[in-house]
Amino acid sequence: MDRRREDRQGGGCEPKRSDAPALCFEQVTFGYTRVPVLREVSLQVRGGEFVALVGPNGAGKTTMMRLGLGLLHASHGTVRLFGERVEDFEDWWRVGYVPQRAGSGAVLPVSVEEVVRTGLTGHLGLFRRPRPHHRERMEHVLDLMGVAGLRRQPINELSGGQQQRALIARALVTDPSLLVLDEPTTGVDADARHVLREALEHLVDVERVSVIYISHDPEGFEGLADRVLEVRAGHVTDLTRPQREETSEERLWRR
């Protein structure tokens, strides 16, 4: 008996609903070649939900999120952000994204505060100065991620964990409704892990941010995740659902 079950929450993703999921995949198929990486994937991430995405290397976890962020385009099916087709989505301030290993190789001698401020560029443009509410938000995320005391430090002089916290603060400065973190604890120290965990608890419980957390490290999301989804062999299964026995057709499809 297999305790995993394919995620079937693709229903209820109708466009422009007031309670539309933060992210929705409807029968999405994608491949870099003729061989699909993802096959007819349907899922949704609701408002204020913490979803952990796990699976072996090369299974398609990062590919899924790149599809969700409009960086790749599905061969078949539909991807929606807050009820809008991702191709038509314009409110990108509502989405915060920290790519895998984003903190590595930071060489520019810019301060932590300047890095965080760049997260507002899409809101403000290149030449407008932040307004008081933008500055208040900057103070909040600098404090939330434990880097307020490092605001004037050049980011290239910080540890990997400190850099990662500054980059997560940048992703949060627009007050997003959805935060996507790709392997956020890779190569960071215990202090950074602790700060990140406390920040995620606050974001989900208080600010009601939806979080997608891609990781090989279950300690990073243990006790935080509402659901754990596994990407394997082109399919997504929900590891948190009750057991049920697979049909013979499902077993054949997984081979």
CSV table of N, CA and C in Angstrom, one decimal, residues 99-107 159-160 163-164 167 186:
chain,number,residue,atom,x,y,z
A,99,PRO,N,15.7,32.6,-5.6
A,99,PRO,CA,16.2,31.4,-6.3
A,99,PRO,C,17.2,30.6,-5.5
A,100,GLN,N,17.4,29.4,-5.9
A,100,GLN,CA,18.4,28.5,-5.3
A,100,GLN,C,19.8,29.1,-5.4
A,101,ARG,N,20.5,29.1,-4.2
A,101,ARG,CA,21.9,29.5,-4.1
A,101,ARG,C,22.0,31.0,-4.5
A,102,ALA,N,21.0,31.8,-4.3
A,102,ALA,CA,21.0,33.2,-4.7
A,102,ALA,C,22.1,34.0,-4.0
A,103,GLY,N,22.5,33.5,-2.8
A,103,GLY,CA,23.5,34.3,-2.0
A,103,GLY,C,24.9,34.0,-2.4
A,104,SER,N,25.2,33.1,-3.3
A,104,SER,CA,26.5,32.8,-3.7
A,104,SER,C,27.1,33.8,-4.7
A,105,GLY,N,28.3,34.1,-4.5
A,105,GLY,CA,29.0,34.9,-5.5
A,105,GLY,C,28.6,36.4,-5.5
A,106,ALA,N,28.1,36.9,-4.4
A,106,ALA,CA,27.8,38.3,-4.3
A,106,ALA,C,29.1,39.1,-4.2
A,107,VAL,N,29.3,39.9,-5.2
A,107,VAL,CA,30.6,40.6,-5.3
A,107,VAL,C,30.5,42.1,-5.3
A,159,SER,N,28.5,36.7,5.7
A,159,SER,CA,28.5,35.2,5.6
A,159,SER,C,27.4,34.8,4.6
A,160,GLY,N,27.5,33.6,4.2
A,160,GLY,CA,26.4,33.0,3.3
A,160,GLY,C,25.0,33.1,3.9
A,163,GLN,N,23.9,36.8,3.9
A,163,GLN,CA,23.5,37.2,2.6
A,163,GLN,C,22.1,36.7,2.2
A,164,GLN,N,21.9,35.4,2.6
A,164,GLN,CA,20.6,34.8,2.3
A,164,GLN,C,19.5,35.5,3.0
A,167,LEU,N,18.7,38.7,1.2
A,167,LEU,CA,18.0,38.5,-0.1
A,167,LEU,C,16.6,38.1,0.1
A,186,THR,N,20.4,25.9,2.1
A,186,THR,CA,21.6,25.4,1.6
A,186,THR,C,22.8,26.3,1.9
